Amino acid sequence: MANTGEFALIADYFASWAPHSDAEQGVALGIGDDAALLDIAPGQQLVAATDTLVAGVHFPHDYSPAAIATRSVGVNLSDLAAMGATPRWVTLALTLPSELACDRWLAPFSAGLRQALSAHNVALVGGDTSRGPLTISLTVMGEVTAGSALCRHTAQPGDRIFVSGSLGDGAAALALIEQRWQAPEPLASYLRQRYDAPQPALELGAALAAVANSAIDLSDGLLADLGHLCRASGVSATIDSRRLPLASGLQHERQTVDWALRGGDDYRLCFTVPAALHNAVPAGCTDIGQIDTVEGEPTITVIDLDGQRDRLALQQLRGGYDHFAD
Amino acid sequence: MANTGEFALIADYFASWAPHSDAEQGVALGIGDDAALLDIAPGQQLVAATDTLVAGVHFPHDYSPAAIATRSVGVNLSDLAAMGATPRWVTLALTLPSELACDRWLAPFSAGLRQALSAHNVALVGGDTSRGPLTISLTVMGEVTAGSALCRHTAQPGDRIFVSGSLGDGAAALALIEQRWQAPEPLASYLRQRYDAPQPALELGAALAAVANSAIDLSDGLLADLGHLCRASGVSATIDSRRLPLASGLQHERQTVDWALRGGDDYRLCFTVPAALHNAVPAGCTDIGQIDTVEGEPTITVIDLDGQRDRLALQQLRGGYDHFAD
């Protein structure tokens, strides 16, 4: 389960169920990773993930219908990218107020949804529409060769930590949208595009199956998500702020590094690679640190721009990122 | 897609997409039935359905957390019952306001969810929690032998129409809850139980694979749902009000027949059977009418309590049932 802010602990209510022997048959990986892995046929696993976007929480109330659709698809497919899986089908649970149940809203929303899904050869196969506050929930189903999925709980001490693409784009874009910050062109357009249409790293995820020990989708922010990975794997980590990749046009300074470390909505992959496979990592990914053995309690050590080390207990990082707030 | 009231036409925005050749690979049955059928392995199909329950629309605002969970599961699994499929796994998209993100609400909700799922050997495998107005969306994934699923589009003229169990219970229960109507015990308790914990007819659905030509889940009301089936199959139908099965203790009168015909939330199965297999229908099901060839426009003819025939155009029946209203 993905969780933000005060909701970080809710998953515990569902994850802590004692396994029910008959019901759990075929569940290779349940609650707690980017997606579930389900045994459907010899050598093949079904991969399933659900994401919900709520108006006023995950996007501004006046956000365009097409952008809502595009963003929902990007967020949802990113979970499958982090598993190294191929998305095939989605179902849509669309809740919308009566005033949006009209052609003016539905035509651009459905067109945007179609375009975003078609770009990744994914079919909309069903769903449900209800009256209520605007909420979009997508469930994606996909496939992966049994045993080849990238998980959170399999990072090893000594692994190098990589991220795909630039970090902090989601938080910078939100600062732009909320007019708390300004950026020149073409940076502003780039950030806005990254926010409206996050591109799931599906090809990269598939390529990493043979290279990475573990992977996670960056939705809550690097520290929070790397924290999830470390907790699941029983490891600590060290990352260097000076190595965090930023969007072209941004310098490493207090604000941008904070966005990269703590901002959400980046939808990049964070993955760990054994040192021997370091050179096999695809281009465009950046080495930002290393997985460590746990000494005392599990921690993430952040080396700041001055080279100072700040050791953060994982427990402090559970909150994650509270998206666009009311 | 299931739809109610003004939302009946929304599915058209998504169902009318021209097939996208690559994306549609493996989609044996997409939007428009109770669930999607997806080819996952030789001889085997994945069955997927999504249902959303919104506070104040699908259940009262002060409804108990355990009942919300139980009802959500019943509604969701009923879609798979109507396909003759076996449910295996669900994902949960839970949106809830901050004041409910507490043990007082989450403990009974998660316990109710667990109990309802375990009763049918279904595992919760993932999900997403978000801050927002209370909305529960479940996506169920299950399995069926390829080619054996019960669909809406396969009714044949001459088929007899059956329903499982009593009709109108959902509407009668809502009248009780809203204090518009009164009922003596044990009828009142029975109706309340039917509303809180609708039992998906999974065993019946599986047994019908060898008997029925077509089936649909009764969620919007008999007339609306039989209308969906007739539209999909290109047929008309005749049903006899005097044969509609009512809860024990209720008589056939104007109000109860109206609930049985137009009330929603019954979660029974409506299915059609070739005349030759009439005797193979499991006990507890009632023959209520017949599938007809279309003469002029497709219609459902309702024989009322006085034996009078009322011929309703399918187009009139698209609205379905508008659940618990604000």
JSON list of N, CA and C in Angstrom, two decimals, chain A residues 191-243:
[
{"chain": "A", "resi": 191, "resn": "LEU", "atom": "N", "xyz": [8.76, 20.94, -15.92]},
{"chain": "A", "resi": 191, "resn": "LEU", "atom": "CA", "xyz": [8.25, 20.51, -14.61]},
{"chain": "A", "resi": 191, "resn": "LEU", "atom": "C", "xyz": [6.74, 20.28, -14.67]},
{"chain": "A", "resi": 192, "resn": "ARG", "atom": "N", "xyz": [6.06, 21.20, -15.35]},
{"chain": "A", "resi": 192, "resn": "ARG", "atom": "CA", "xyz": [4.61, 21.08, -15.46]},
{"chain": "A", "resi": 192, "resn": "ARG", "atom": "C", "xyz": [4.24, 19.77, -16.19]},
{"chain": "A", "resi": 193, "resn": "GLN", "atom": "N", "xyz": [5.01, 19.47, -17.23]},
{"chain": "A", "resi": 193, "resn": "GLN", "atom": "CA", "xyz": [4.78, 18.24, -17.99]},
{"chain": "A", "resi": 193, "resn": "GLN", "atom": "C", "xyz": [5.05, 17.01, -17.12]},
{"chain": "A", "resi": 194, "resn": "ARG", "atom": "N", "xyz": [6.09, 17.09, -16.32]},
{"chain": "A", "resi": 194, "resn": "ARG", "atom": "CA", "xyz": [6.42, 15.98, -15.42]},
{"chain": "A", "resi": 194, "resn": "ARG", "atom": "C", "xyz": [5.30, 15.74, -14.42]},
{"chain": "A", "resi": 195, "resn": "TYR", "atom": "N", "xyz": [4.65, 16.86, -13.99]},
{"chain": "A", "resi": 195, "resn": "TYR", "atom": "CA", "xyz": [3.57, 16.73, -13.01]},
{"chain": "A", "resi": 195, "resn": "TYR", "atom": "C", "xyz": [2.30, 16.19, -13.67]},
{"chain": "A", "resi": 196, "resn": "ASP", "atom": "N", "xyz": [1.98, 16.74, -14.83]},
{"chain": "A", "resi": 196, "resn": "ASP", "atom": "CA", "xyz": [0.73, 16.34, -15.50]},
{"chain": "A", "resi": 196, "resn": "ASP", "atom": "C", "xyz": [0.81, 14.93, -16.06]},
{"chain": "A", "resi": 197, "resn": "ALA", "atom": "N", "xyz": [1.96, 14.58, -16.59]},
{"chain": "A", "resi": 197, "resn": "ALA", "atom": "CA", "xyz": [2.06, 13.30, -17.30]},
{"chain": "A", "resi": 197, "resn": "ALA", "atom": "C", "xyz": [3.32, 12.54, -16.90]},
{"chain": "A", "resi": 198, "resn": "PRO", "atom": "N", "xyz": [3.37, 12.09, -15.64]},
{"chain": "A", "resi": 198, "resn": "PRO", "atom": "CA", "xyz": [4.54, 11.30, -15.22]},
{"chain": "A", "resi": 198, "resn": "PRO", "atom": "C", "xyz": [4.64, 10.05, -16.10]},
{"chain": "A", "resi": 199, "resn": "GLN", "atom": "N", "xyz": [5.83, 9.81, -16.60]},
{"chain": "A", "resi": 199, "resn": "GLN", "atom": "CA", "xyz": [6.02, 8.67, -17.51]},
{"chain": "A", "resi": 199, "resn": "GLN", "atom": "C", "xyz": [6.49, 7.45, -16.72]},
{"chain": "A", "resi": 200, "resn": "PRO", "atom": "N", "xyz": [5.70, 6.40, -16.68]},
{"chain": "A", "resi": 200, "resn": "PRO", "atom": "CA", "xyz": [6.13, 5.21, -15.95]},
{"chain": "A", "resi": 200, "resn": "PRO", "atom": "C", "xyz": [7.35, 4.59, -16.62]},
{"chain": "A", "resi": 201, "resn": "ALA", "atom": "N", "xyz": [8.34, 4.22, -15.81]},
{"chain": "A", "resi": 201, "resn": "ALA", "atom": "CA", "xyz": [9.62, 3.72, -16.34]},
{"chain": "A", "resi": 201, "resn": "ALA", "atom": "C", "xyz": [9.52, 2.23, -16.65]},
{"chain": "A", "resi": 202, "resn": "LEU", "atom": "N", "xyz": [8.57, 1.88, -17.54]},
{"chain": "A", "resi": 202, "resn": "LEU", "atom": "CA", "xyz": [8.27, 0.47, -17.79]},
{"chain": "A", "resi": 202, "resn": "LEU", "atom": "C", "xyz": [9.42, -0.26, -18.47]},
{"chain": "A", "resi": 203, "resn": "GLU", "atom": "N", "xyz": [10.04, 0.36, -19.46]},
{"chain": "A", "resi": 203, "resn": "GLU", "atom": "CA", "xyz": [11.14, -0.32, -20.16]},
{"chain": "A", "resi": 203, "resn": "GLU", "atom": "C", "xyz": [12.33, -0.49, -19.23]},
{"chain": "A", "resi": 204, "resn": "LEU", "atom": "N", "xyz": [12.61, 0.54, -18.45]},
{"chain": "A", "resi": 204, "resn": "LEU", "atom": "CA", "xyz": [13.71, 0.44, -17.50]},
{"chain": "A", "resi": 204, "resn": "LEU", "atom": "C", "xyz": [13.43, -0.68, -16.49]},
{"chain": "A", "resi": 205, "resn": "GLY", "atom": "N", "xyz": [12.22, -0.70, -15.94]},
{"chain": "A", "resi": 205, "resn": "GLY", "atom": "CA", "xyz": [11.87, -1.73, -14.97]},
{"chain": "A", "resi": 205, "resn": "GLY", "atom": "C", "xyz": [12.09, -3.13, -15.52]},
{"chain": "A", "resi": 206, "resn": "ALA", "atom": "N", "xyz": [11.65, -3.34, -16.75]},
{"chain": "A", "resi": 206, "resn": "ALA", "atom": "CA", "xyz": [11.81, -4.66, -17.37]},
{"chain": "A", "resi": 206, "resn": "ALA", "atom": "C", "xyz": [13.29, -4.99, -17.55]},
{"chain": "A", "resi": 207, "resn": "ALA", "atom": "N", "xyz": [14.09, -3.98, -17.93]},
{"chain": "A", "resi": 207, "resn": "ALA", "atom": "CA", "xyz": [15.52, -4.21, -18.15]},
{"chain": "A", "resi": 207, "resn": "ALA", "atom": "C", "xyz": [16.26, -4.50, -16.84]},
{"chain": "A", "resi": 208, "resn": "LEU", "atom": "N", "xyz": [15.71, -3.99, -15.74]},
{"chain": "A", "resi": 208, "resn": "LEU", "atom": "CA", "xyz": [16.41, -4.13, -14.45]},
{"chain": "A", "resi": 208, "resn": "LEU", "atom": "C", "xyz": [16.29, -5.53, -13.84]},
{"chain": "A", "resi": 209, "resn": "ALA", "atom": "N", "xyz": [15.36, -6.33, -14.38]},
{"chain": "A", "resi": 209, "resn": "ALA", "atom": "CA", "xyz": [15.13, -7.65, -13.79]},
{"chain": "A", "resi": 209, "resn": "ALA", "atom": "C", "xyz": [16.44, -8.44, -13.68]},
{"chain": "A", "resi": 210, "resn": "ALA", "atom": "N", "xyz": [17.32, -8.28, -14.65]},
{"chain": "A", "resi": 210, "resn": "ALA", "atom": "CA", "xyz": [18.56, -9.04, -14.68]},
{"chain": "A", "resi": 210, "resn": "ALA", "atom": "C", "xyz": [19.69, -8.34, -13.95]},
{"chain": "A", "resi": 211, "resn": "VAL", "atom": "N", "xyz": [19.44, -7.14, -13.45]},
{"chain": "A", "resi": 211, "resn": "VAL", "atom": "CA", "xyz": [20.52, -6.31, -12.90]},
{"chain": "A", "resi": 211, "resn": "VAL", "atom": "C", "xyz": [20.31, -5.97, -11.42]},
{"chain": "A", "resi": 212, "resn": "ALA", "atom": "N", "xyz": [19.08, -5.58, -11.07]},
{"chain": "A", "resi": 212, "resn": "ALA", "atom": "CA", "xyz": [18.83, -5.03, -9.74]},
{"chain": "A", "resi": 212, "resn": "ALA", "atom": "C", "xyz": [18.46, -6.12, -8.73]},
{"chain": "A", "resi": 213, "resn": "ASN", "atom": "N", "xyz": [18.84, -5.89, -7.49]},
{"chain": "A", "resi": 213, "resn": "ASN", "atom": "CA", "xyz": [18.41, -6.77, -6.39]},
{"chain": "A", "resi": 213, "resn": "ASN", "atom": "C", "xyz": [17.03, -6.38, -5.87]},
{"chain": "A", "resi": 214, "resn": "SER", "atom": "N", "xyz": [16.70, -5.09, -5.95]},
{"chain": "A", "resi": 214, "resn": "SER", "atom": "CA", "xyz": [15.44, -4.61, -5.39]},
{"chain": "A", "resi": 214, "resn": "SER", "atom": "C", "xyz": [15.07, -3.30, -6.08]},
{"chain": "A", "resi": 215, "resn": "ALA", "atom": "N", "xyz": [13.81, -2.92, -5.96]},
{"chain": "A", "resi": 215, "resn": "ALA", "atom": "CA", "xyz": [13.36, -1.66, -6.56]},
{"chain": "A", "resi": 215, "resn": "ALA", "atom": "C", "xyz": [12.10, -1.18, -5.87]},
{"chain": "A", "resi": 216, "resn": "ILE", "atom": "N", "xyz": [11.88, 0.14, -5.93]},
{"chain": "A", "resi": 216, "resn": "ILE", "atom": "CA", "xyz": [10.66, 0.76, -5.42]},
{"chain": "A", "resi": 216, "resn": "ILE", "atom": "C", "xyz": [10.34, 1.97, -6.28]},
{"chain": "A", "resi": 217, "resn": "ASP", "atom": "N", "xyz": [9.05, 2.25, -6.38]},
{"chain": "A", "resi": 217, "resn": "ASP", "atom": "CA", "xyz": [8.55, 3.42, -7.10]},
{"chain": "A", "resi": 217, "resn": "ASP", "atom": "C", "xyz": [8.67, 4.64, -6.18]},
{"chain": "A", "resi": 218, "resn": "LEU", "atom": "N", "xyz": [9.11, 5.78, -6.72]},
{"chain": "A", "resi": 218, "resn": "LEU", "atom": "CA", "xyz": [9.23, 6.98, -5.89]},
{"chain": "A", "resi": 218, "resn": "LEU", "atom": "C", "xyz": [7.95, 7.81, -5.99]},
{"chain": "A", "resi": 219, "resn": "SER", "atom": "N", "xyz": [7.06, 7.63, -5.04]},
{"chain": "A", "resi": 219, "resn": "SER", "atom": "CA", "xyz": [5.82, 8.41, -5.03]},
{"chain": "A", "resi": 219, "resn": "SER", "atom": "C", "xyz": [5.71, 9.28, -3.79]},
{"chain": "A", "resi": 220, "resn": "ASP", "atom": "N", "xyz": [6.21, 8.80, -2.65]},
{"chain": "A", "resi": 220, "resn": "ASP", "atom": "CA", "xyz": [6.11, 9.54, -1.40]},
{"chain": "A", "resi": 220, "resn": "ASP", "atom": "C", "xyz": [7.31, 10.45, -1.17]},
{"chain": "A", "resi": 221, "resn": "GLY", "atom": "N", "xyz": [8.37, 10.30, -1.96]},
{"chain": "A", "resi": 221, "resn": "GLY", "atom": "CA", "xyz": [9.61, 11.03, -1.75]},
{"chain": "A", "resi": 221, "resn": "GLY", "atom": "C", "xyz": [10.75, 10.05, -1.51]},
{"chain": "A", "resi": 222, "resn": "LEU", "atom": "N", "xyz": [11.96, 10.44, -1.92]},
{"chain": "A", "resi": 222, "resn": "LEU", "atom": "CA", "xyz": [13.09, 9.51, -1.85]},
{"chain": "A", "resi": 222, "resn": "LEU", "atom": "C", "xyz": [13.33, 8.95, -0.45]},
{"chain": "A", "resi": 223, "resn": "LEU", "atom": "N", "xyz": [13.37, 9.82, 0.56]},
{"chain": "A", "resi": 223, "resn": "LEU", "atom": "CA", "xyz": [13.66, 9.33, 1.91]},
{"chain": "A", "resi": 223, "resn": "LEU", "atom": "C", "xyz": [12.58, 8.37, 2.40]},
{"chain": "A", "resi": 224, "resn": "ALA", "atom": "N", "xyz": [11.32, 8.74, 2.17]},
{"chain": "A", "resi": 224, "resn": "ALA", "atom": "CA", "xyz": [10.22, 7.89, 2.64]},
{"chain": "A", "resi": 224, "resn": "ALA", "atom": "C", "xyz": [10.22, 6.55, 1.90]},
{"chain": "A", "resi": 225, "resn": "ASP", "atom": "N", "xyz": [10.41, 6.60, 0.59]},
{"chain": "A", "resi": 225, "resn": "ASP", "atom": "CA", "xyz": [10.34, 5.36, -0.18]},
{"chain": "A", "resi": 225, "resn": "ASP", "atom": "C", "xyz": [11.58, 4.49, 0.02]},
{"chain": "A", "resi": 226, "resn": "LEU", "atom": "N", "xyz": [12.75, 5.12, 0.08]},
{"chain": "A", "resi": 226, "resn": "LEU", "atom": "CA", "xyz": [13.95, 4.34, 0.39]},
{"chain": "A", "resi": 226, "resn": "LEU", "atom": "C", "xyz": [13.81, 3.75, 1.81]},
{"chain": "A", "resi": 227, "resn": "GLY", "atom": "N", "xyz": [13.15, 4.49, 2.67]},
{"chain": "A", "resi": 227, "resn": "GLY", "atom": "CA", "xyz": [12.85, 3.98, 4.01]},
{"chain": "A", "resi": 227, "resn": "GLY", "atom": "C", "xyz": [11.99, 2.73, 3.96]},
{"chain": "A", "resi": 228, "resn": "HIS", "atom": "N", "xyz": [10.95, 2.74, 3.08]},
{"chain": "A", "resi": 228, "resn": "HIS", "atom": "CA", "xyz": [10.11, 1.54, 2.92]},
{"chain": "A", "resi": 228, "resn": "HIS", "atom": "C", "xyz": [10.98, 0.36, 2.48]},
{"chain": "A", "resi": 229, "resn": "LEU", "atom": "N", "xyz": [11.86, 0.62, 1.52]},
{"chain": "A", "resi": 229, "resn": "LEU", "atom": "CA", "xyz": [12.71, -0.44, 0.97]},
{"chain": "A", "resi": 229, "resn": "LEU", "atom": "C", "xyz": [13.66, -0.98, 2.05]},
{"chain": "A", "resi": 230, "resn": "CYS", "atom": "N", "xyz": [14.27, -0.07, 2.82]},
{"chain": "A", "resi": 230, "resn": "CYS", "atom": "CA", "xyz": [15.20, -0.50, 3.87]},
{"chain": "A", "resi": 230, "resn": "CYS", "atom": "C", "xyz": [14.47, -1.30, 4.95]},
{"chain": "A", "resi": 231, "resn": "ARG", "atom": "N", "xyz": [13.28, -0.84, 5.31]},
{"chain": "A", "resi": 231, "resn": "ARG", "atom": "CA", "xyz": [12.51, -1.54, 6.34]},
{"chain": "A", "resi": 231, "resn": "ARG", "atom": "C", "xyz": [12.16, -2.95, 5.87]},
{"chain": "A", "resi": 232, "resn": "ALA", "atom": "N", "xyz": [11.70, -3.05, 4.61]},
{"chain": "A", "resi": 232, "resn": "ALA", "atom": "CA", "xyz": [11.32, -4.36, 4.07]},
{"chain": "A", "resi": 232, "resn": "ALA", "atom": "C", "xyz": [12.53, -5.29, 3.95]},
{"chain": "A", "resi": 233, "resn": "SER", "atom": "N", "xyz": [13.69, -4.72, 3.67]},
{"chain": "A", "resi": 233, "resn": "SER", "atom": "CA", "xyz": [14.89, -5.54, 3.44]},
{"chain": "A", "resi": 233, "resn": "SER", "atom": "C", "xyz": [15.71, -5.76, 4.70]},
{"chain": "A", "resi": 234, "resn": "GLY", "atom": "N", "xyz": [15.39, -5.01, 5.76]},
{"chain": "A", "resi": 234, "resn": "GLY", "atom": "CA", "xyz": [16.18, -5.13, 6.98]},
{"chain": "A", "resi": 234, "resn": "GLY", "atom": "C", "xyz": [17.60, -4.59, 6.81]},
{"chain": "A", "resi": 235, "resn": "VAL", "atom": "N", "xyz": [17.72, -3.45, 6.15]},
{"chain": "A", "resi": 235, "resn": "VAL", "atom": "CA", "xyz": [19.03, -2.85, 5.90]},
{"chain": "A", "resi": 235, "resn": "VAL", "atom": "C", "xyz": [19.00, -1.36, 6.23]},
{"chain": "A", "resi": 236, "resn": "SER", "atom": "N", "xyz": [20.17, -0.74, 6.27]},
{"chain": "A", "resi": 236, "resn": "SER", "atom": "CA", "xyz": [20.30, 0.70, 6.36]},
{"chain": "A", "resi": 236, "resn": "SER", "atom": "C", "xyz": [20.81, 1.22, 5.02]},
{"chain": "A", "resi": 237, "resn": "ALA", "atom": "N", "xyz": [20.94, 2.54, 4.89]},
{"chain": "A", "resi": 237, "resn": "ALA", "atom": "CA", "xyz": [21.41, 3.11, 3.62]},
{"chain": "A", "resi": 237, "resn": "ALA", "atom": "C", "xyz": [22.14, 4.42, 3.88]},
{"chain": "A", "resi": 238, "resn": "THR", "atom": "N", "xyz": [23.01, 4.76, 2.96]},
{"chain": "A", "resi": 238, "resn": "THR", "atom": "CA", "xyz": [23.67, 6.08, 2.97]},
{"chain": "A", "resi": 238, "resn": "THR", "atom": "C", "xyz": [23.49, 6.70, 1.59]},
{"chain": "A", "resi": 239, "resn": "ILE", "atom": "N", "xyz": [23.02, 7.94, 1.56]},
{"chain": "A", "resi": 239, "resn": "ILE", "atom": "CA", "xyz": [22.91, 8.62, 0.27]},
{"chain": "A", "resi": 239, "resn": "ILE", "atom": "C", "xyz": [23.59, 9.98, 0.36]},
{"chain": "A", "resi": 240, "resn": "ASP", "atom": "N", "xyz": [24.09, 10.44, -0.78]},
{"chain": "A", "resi": 240, "resn": "ASP", "atom": "CA", "xyz": [24.87, 11.67, -0.85]},
{"chain": "A", "resi": 240, "resn": "ASP", "atom": "C", "xyz": [24.06, 12.74, -1.58]},
{"chain": "A", "resi": 241, "resn": "SER", "atom": "N", "xyz": [23.68, 13.80, -0.85]},
{"chain": "A", "resi": 241, "resn": "SER", "atom": "CA", "xyz": [22.85, 14.86, -1.44]},
{"chain": "A", "resi": 241, "resn": "SER", "atom": "C", "xyz": [23.49, 15.48, -2.67]},
{"chain": "A", "resi": 242, "resn": "ARG", "atom": "N", "xyz": [24.82, 15.50, -2.69]},
{"chain": "A", "resi": 242, "resn": "ARG", "atom": "CA", "xyz": [25.52, 16.14, -3.79]},
{"chain": "A", "resi": 242, "resn": "ARG", "atom": "C", "xyz": [25.40, 15.35, -5.09]},
{"chain": "A", "resi": 243, "resn": "ARG", "atom": "N", "xyz": [25.00, 14.08, -4.97]},
{"chain": "A", "resi": 243, "resn": "ARG", "atom": "CA", "xyz": [24.87, 13.24, -6.15]},
{"chain": "A", "resi": 243, "resn": "ARG", "atom": "C", "xyz": [23.43, 13.14, -6.65]}
]
